[in-house]
Short mmCIF file of C-alpha atoms in Angstrom, two decimals:
data_model
loop_
_atom_site.label_atom_id
_atom_site.label_comp_id
_atom_site.label_asym_id
_atom_site.label_seq_id
_atom_site.Cartn_x
_atom_site.Cartn_y
_atom_site.Cartn_z
CA UNK E 1 -0.40 -22.16 0.76
CA UNK E 2 0.23 -20.31 -2.35
CA UNK E 3 3.10 -21.47 -4.26
CA UNK E 4 5.23 -18.53 -5.34
CA UNK E 5 7.73 -20.39 -7.16
CA UNK E 6 5.59 -19.88 -10.25
CA UNK E 7 6.22 -16.31 -10.31
CA UNK E 8 9.64 -16.94 -11.29
CA UNK E 9 8.76 -18.16 -14.95
CA UNK E 10 6.07 -15.39 -15.50
CA UNK E 11 7.63 -11.99 -13.97
CA UNK E 12 11.32 -12.32 -14.56
CA UNK E 13 11.24 -9.23 -17.31
CA UNK E 14 8.82 -7.12 -14.94
CA UNK E 15 9.08 -3.40 -14.15
CA UNK E 16 7.97 -1.66 -11.03
CA UNK E 17 7.60 1.80 -11.29
CA UNK E 18 7.28 3.48 -8.13
CA UNK E 19 5.78 7.13 -7.65
CA UNK E 20 7.52 8.04 -4.34
CA UNK E 21 5.06 10.44 -2.40
CA UNK E 22 7.17 11.01 0.52
CA UNK E 23 11.39 10.10 1.15
CA UNK E 24 10.31 10.08 5.24
CA UNK E 25 13.60 12.16 6.25
CA UNK E 26 14.68 11.25 9.90
CA UNK E 27 11.94 8.23 10.20
CA UNK E 28 14.12 5.44 8.39
CA UNK E 29 16.48 3.73 10.88
CA UNK E 30 20.35 3.57 9.54
CA UNK E 31 20.23 -0.21 8.32
CA UNK E 32 16.98 1.33 5.48
CA UNK E 33 18.50 3.48 2.71
CA UNK E 34 15.50 4.82 1.46
CA UNK E 35 11.80 3.84 1.39
CA UNK E 36 11.52 2.50 -1.84
CA UNK E 37 14.15 0.14 -0.83
CA UNK E 38 11.60 -1.23 1.57
CA UNK E 39 9.20 -2.79 -1.32
CA UNK E 40 12.38 -4.01 -3.32
CA UNK E 41 13.17 -5.95 -0.41
CA UNK E 42 9.77 -7.37 -0.06
CA UNK E 43 8.95 -7.88 -3.97
CA UNK E 44 12.86 -9.53 -4.06
CA UNK E 45 11.67 -12.11 -1.14
CA UNK E 46 9.57 -13.64 -4.35
CA UNK E 47 11.40 -12.73 -7.40
CA UNK E 48 15.02 -10.87 -7.53
CA UNK E 49 15.29 -10.15 -11.22
CA UNK E 50 12.38 -7.36 -11.04
CA UNK E 51 13.37 -3.96 -12.55
CA UNK E 52 12.59 -1.02 -10.84
CA UNK E 53 12.09 2.79 -11.32
CA UNK E 54 11.88 5.45 -8.99
CA UNK E 55 10.09 8.97 -9.75
CA UNK E 56 9.60 11.69 -6.87
CA UNK E 57 6.08 12.95 -7.52
CA UNK E 58 6.68 15.36 -4.87
CA UNK E 59 8.91 17.19 -7.12
CA UNK E 60 7.01 16.98 -10.17
CA UNK E 61 9.24 13.66 -11.74
CA UNK E 62 6.55 10.81 -13.61
CA UNK E 63 6.94 8.49 -16.33
CA UNK E 64 7.72 10.01 -19.94
CA UNK E 65 5.26 6.54 -20.87
CA UNK E 66 3.05 4.39 -19.95
CA UNK E 67 3.22 0.81 -20.43
CA UNK E 68 0.48 -2.03 -19.59
CA UNK E 69 3.28 -4.24 -19.42
CA UNK E 70 4.70 -2.35 -16.33
CA UNK E 71 3.11 -2.07 -12.60
CA UNK E 72 2.41 1.41 -10.82
CA UNK E 73 3.38 1.58 -7.41
CA UNK E 74 1.83 4.83 -5.31
CA UNK E 75 3.34 3.85 -1.32
CA UNK E 76 2.71 5.98 1.85
CA UNK E 77 2.83 9.35 2.67
CA UNK E 78 2.83 11.70 5.92
CA UNK E 79 0.61 13.78 3.60
CA UNK E 80 -3.01 13.30 3.37
CA UNK E 81 -4.67 12.40 -0.01
CA UNK E 82 -7.08 15.55 0.45
CA UNK E 83 -4.36 18.04 1.01
CA UNK E 84 -5.00 20.99 -1.70
CA UNK E 85 -1.12 21.26 -3.12
CA UNK E 86 0.08 21.10 -6.48
CA UNK E 87 2.12 18.04 -6.22
CA UNK E 88 -0.96 16.18 -5.07
CA UNK E 89 -3.38 17.74 -7.39
CA UNK E 90 -1.07 17.01 -10.13
CA UNK E 91 -1.10 12.88 -8.94
CA UNK E 92 -4.76 12.52 -8.89
CA UNK E 93 -4.98 13.69 -12.47
CA UNK E 94 -2.01 11.10 -13.23
CA UNK E 95 -3.84 8.40 -11.00
CA UNK E 96 -7.15 9.05 -13.31
CA UNK E 97 -4.96 8.85 -16.65
CA UNK E 98 -3.93 5.35 -14.95
CA UNK E 99 -7.32 4.40 -14.46
CA UNK E 100 -8.91 5.99 -17.64
CA UNK E 101 -5.87 3.85 -19.91
CA UNK E 102 -6.29 0.68 -17.59
CA UNK E 103 -2.56 0.65 -16.34
CA UNK E 104 -1.98 -1.56 -13.92
CA UNK E 105 -2.27 0.20 -10.35
CA UNK E 106 -1.69 -0.25 -6.82
CA UNK E 107 -1.91 1.67 -3.74
CA UNK E 108 -0.70 1.28 -0.07
CA UNK E 109 -1.94 3.30 2.94
CA UNK E 110 -1.87 6.90 1.27
CA UNK E 111 -1.47 5.32 -2.57
CA UNK E 112 -5.28 3.37 -1.36
CA UNK E 113 -6.17 6.55 -0.08
CA UNK E 114 -5.30 8.64 -3.05
CA UNK E 115 -6.94 6.46 -5.69
CA UNK E 116 -9.72 6.41 -3.96
CA UNK E 117 -9.97 10.49 -3.82
CA UNK E 118 -8.79 10.84 -7.22
CA UNK E 119 -11.54 8.52 -8.54
CA UNK E 120 -14.57 9.81 -6.66
CA UNK E 121 -14.26 8.71 -3.42
CA UNK E 122 -13.74 10.35 0.00
CA UNK E 123 -10.75 10.06 2.39
CA UNK E 124 -11.32 11.61 5.55
CA UNK E 125 -9.13 12.37 9.07
CA UNK E 126 -10.84 9.49 11.25
CA UNK E 127 -12.28 9.99 14.33
CA UNK E 128 -10.68 6.67 15.36
CA UNK E 129 -7.49 7.84 15.92
CA UNK E 130 -4.37 6.21 15.11
CA UNK E 131 -4.15 2.42 13.52
CA UNK E 132 -0.66 1.60 14.19
CA UNK E 133 0.55 -2.23 15.22
CA UNK E 134 -0.56 -5.16 13.24
CA UNK E 135 -4.47 -5.32 12.46
CA UNK E 136 -6.25 -8.35 11.23
CA UNK E 137 -9.13 -7.42 8.79
CA UNK E 138 -11.61 -9.87 7.02
CA UNK E 139 -11.77 -10.91 3.61
CA UNK E 140 -15.26 -10.27 2.06
CA UNK E 141 -14.82 -10.59 -1.64
CA UNK E 142 -14.22 -14.05 -3.26
CA UNK E 143 -11.48 -12.82 -5.39
CA UNK E 144 -9.05 -11.93 -2.57
CA UNK E 145 -9.78 -15.35 -0.71
CA UNK E 146 -7.34 -17.35 -3.40
CA UNK E 147 -4.40 -15.14 -1.57
CA UNK E 148 -5.97 -15.39 2.11
CA UNK E 149 -7.70 -18.62 2.07
CA UNK E 150 -8.44 -18.31 5.70
CA UNK E 151 -10.00 -15.31 5.37
CA UNK E 152 -8.32 -13.30 7.43
CA UNK E 153 -5.83 -10.98 6.43
CA UNK E 154 -3.14 -9.32 8.86
CA UNK E 155 -0.85 -6.54 8.24
CA UNK E 156 1.56 -3.85 9.48
CA UNK E 157 -0.54 -0.25 9.57
CA UNK E 158 0.49 3.32 10.57
CA UNK E 159 -2.34 5.78 9.55
CA UNK E 160 -4.76 8.13 10.73
CA UNK E 161 -6.85 8.73 7.72
CA UNK E 162 -9.32 6.51 6.18
CA UNK E 163 -11.18 6.07 2.92
CA UNK E 164 -14.87 6.15 4.20
CA UNK E 165 -16.62 6.16 0.47
CA UNK E 166 -15.11 4.09 -2.35
CA UNK E 167 -14.96 4.99 -5.96
CA UNK E 168 -17.43 4.30 -8.05
CA UNK E 169 -17.11 0.62 -9.73
CA UNK E 170 -14.54 -0.34 -6.85
CA UNK E 171 -15.53 -3.55 -4.49
CA UNK E 172 -14.15 -3.84 -1.26
CA UNK E 173 -12.36 -6.71 -0.40
CA UNK E 174 -11.27 -6.51 3.51
CA UNK E 175 -12.93 -4.65 6.03
CA UNK E 176 -12.13 -4.46 10.12
CA UNK E 177 -13.88 -2.99 13.09
CA UNK E 178 -11.28 -0.23 13.09
CA UNK E 179 -11.24 0.78 8.86
CA UNK E 180 -14.49 -0.19 6.71
CA UNK E 181 -12.47 -0.08 3.57
CA UNK E 182 -9.11 -2.08 3.78
CA UNK E 183 -8.87 -2.62 0.68
CA UNK E 184 -10.58 -2.72 -2.76
CA UNK E 185 -9.89 -3.20 -6.18
CA UNK E 186 -11.67 -1.62 -9.62
CA UNK E 187 -11.74 -4.44 -12.89
CA UNK E 188 -8.46 -6.04 -12.96
CA UNK E 189 -5.95 -3.02 -12.68
CA UNK E 190 -6.15 -1.29 -9.45
CA UNK E 191 -5.87 -2.60 -6.35
CA UNK E 192 -5.09 -1.11 -2.68
CA UNK E 193 -4.30 -1.83 0.48
CA UNK E 194 -4.53 0.14 3.27
CA UNK E 195 -2.09 -1.49 5.53
CA UNK E 196 1.85 -1.45 4.53
CA UNK E 197 3.28 -5.23 3.89
CA UNK E 198 6.87 -3.64 3.11
CA UNK E 199 7.13 -2.77 6.46
CA UNK E 200 9.13 -5.37 8.69
CA UNK E 201 8.24 -6.26 12.14
CA UNK E 202 11.97 -4.32 13.22
CA UNK E 203 10.77 -1.49 11.33
CA UNK E 204 7.46 -1.02 12.92
CA UNK E 205 8.60 -1.49 16.17
CA UNK E 206 11.69 1.35 15.44
CA UNK E 207 8.88 3.76 14.25
CA UNK E 208 6.43 2.81 17.63
CA UNK E 209 9.55 3.38 20.08
CA UNK E 210 11.21 6.19 18.19
CA UNK E 211 8.59 8.49 16.53
CA UNK E 212 5.39 8.00 17.48
CA UNK E 213 5.29 10.83 20.66
CA UNK E 214 2.25 12.28 18.97
CA UNK E 215 0.04 8.92 19.47
CA UNK E 216 -1.53 7.58 23.22
CA UNK E 217 1.01 5.61 25.52
CA UNK E 218 -1.77 2.62 25.88
CA UNK E 219 -2.82 2.96 21.98
CA UNK E 220 1.74 2.42 21.50
CA UNK E 221 1.43 -0.21 23.96
CA UNK E 222 -1.20 -2.06 22.20
CA UNK E 223 0.30 -1.86 18.59
CA UNK E 224 3.93 -3.13 20.29
CA UNK E 225 2.12 -6.17 21.78
CA UNK E 226 0.21 -6.85 18.25
CA UNK E 227 3.79 -7.40 16.73
CA UNK E 228 3.68 -10.61 17.85
CA UNK E 229 1.28 -11.46 15.24
CA UNK E 230 2.65 -12.24 11.69
CA UNK E 231 1.73 -10.54 8.80
CA UNK E 232 0.59 -11.88 5.67
CA UNK E 233 3.02 -9.66 3.50
CA UNK E 234 4.03 -12.57 0.91
CA UNK E 235 0.37 -13.13 0.15
CA UNK E 236 -0.05 -9.35 -0.78
CA UNK E 237 2.75 -9.88 -3.08
CA UNK E 238 1.14 -12.64 -4.89
CA UNK E 239 -2.12 -10.44 -4.89
CA UNK E 240 -0.27 -7.54 -6.28
CA UNK E 241 1.93 -9.62 -8.66
CA UNK E 242 -1.31 -11.70 -10.22
CA UNK E 243 -2.61 -8.58 -11.64
CA UNK E 244 -0.52 -8.00 -14.29
CA UNK E 245 -0.31 -11.92 -15.80
#
């Protein structure tokens, strides 16, 4: 069992910069004020004094300066990392700068994919189709076993693209039969997850029931059943916060 209480002493001045890649208009239930608030709720469950700043990179709003004591979080999006559009191309350039300067950077779903794509990996539309619901992956890197001692990671998912080739110097830490690269890290400054640690069971159910019309019924039914499992969201928080010690 991980003791999360030590974060209260170590991270009381921590700041997370959320590089917002989508506002998901029409896809959030009334009780969720914004997509970025889902991450604030997640991290606040461990440390309520974390500071946040949101940058709408879809509209070219970026941090003016970089700080190696802060975290740069790239979350989900309905876009694809391989889309040739100006805001995505600029985000890739910014990711390359973050990597070059070894800024602490975390990617979630689309963030995981665009970090891989920006640094020399490859992202494609998956032949397996949509990955939705809760899925289990196997931990394959000793570094990650501290956070997932059962050597298994369960997370919420909602994606159609996948990273099929990792960038140079990246280490895969989790894999599954459905998705070969469930997460990776580069040295001690980049960490990514294909899954959504910010999702709750209620939100995933809401998406499946109200906003999954393009997914086959049998896939949705299986995904809804999978929500009976517990997601390892807090273990992911521990993994993320540890990279900015």
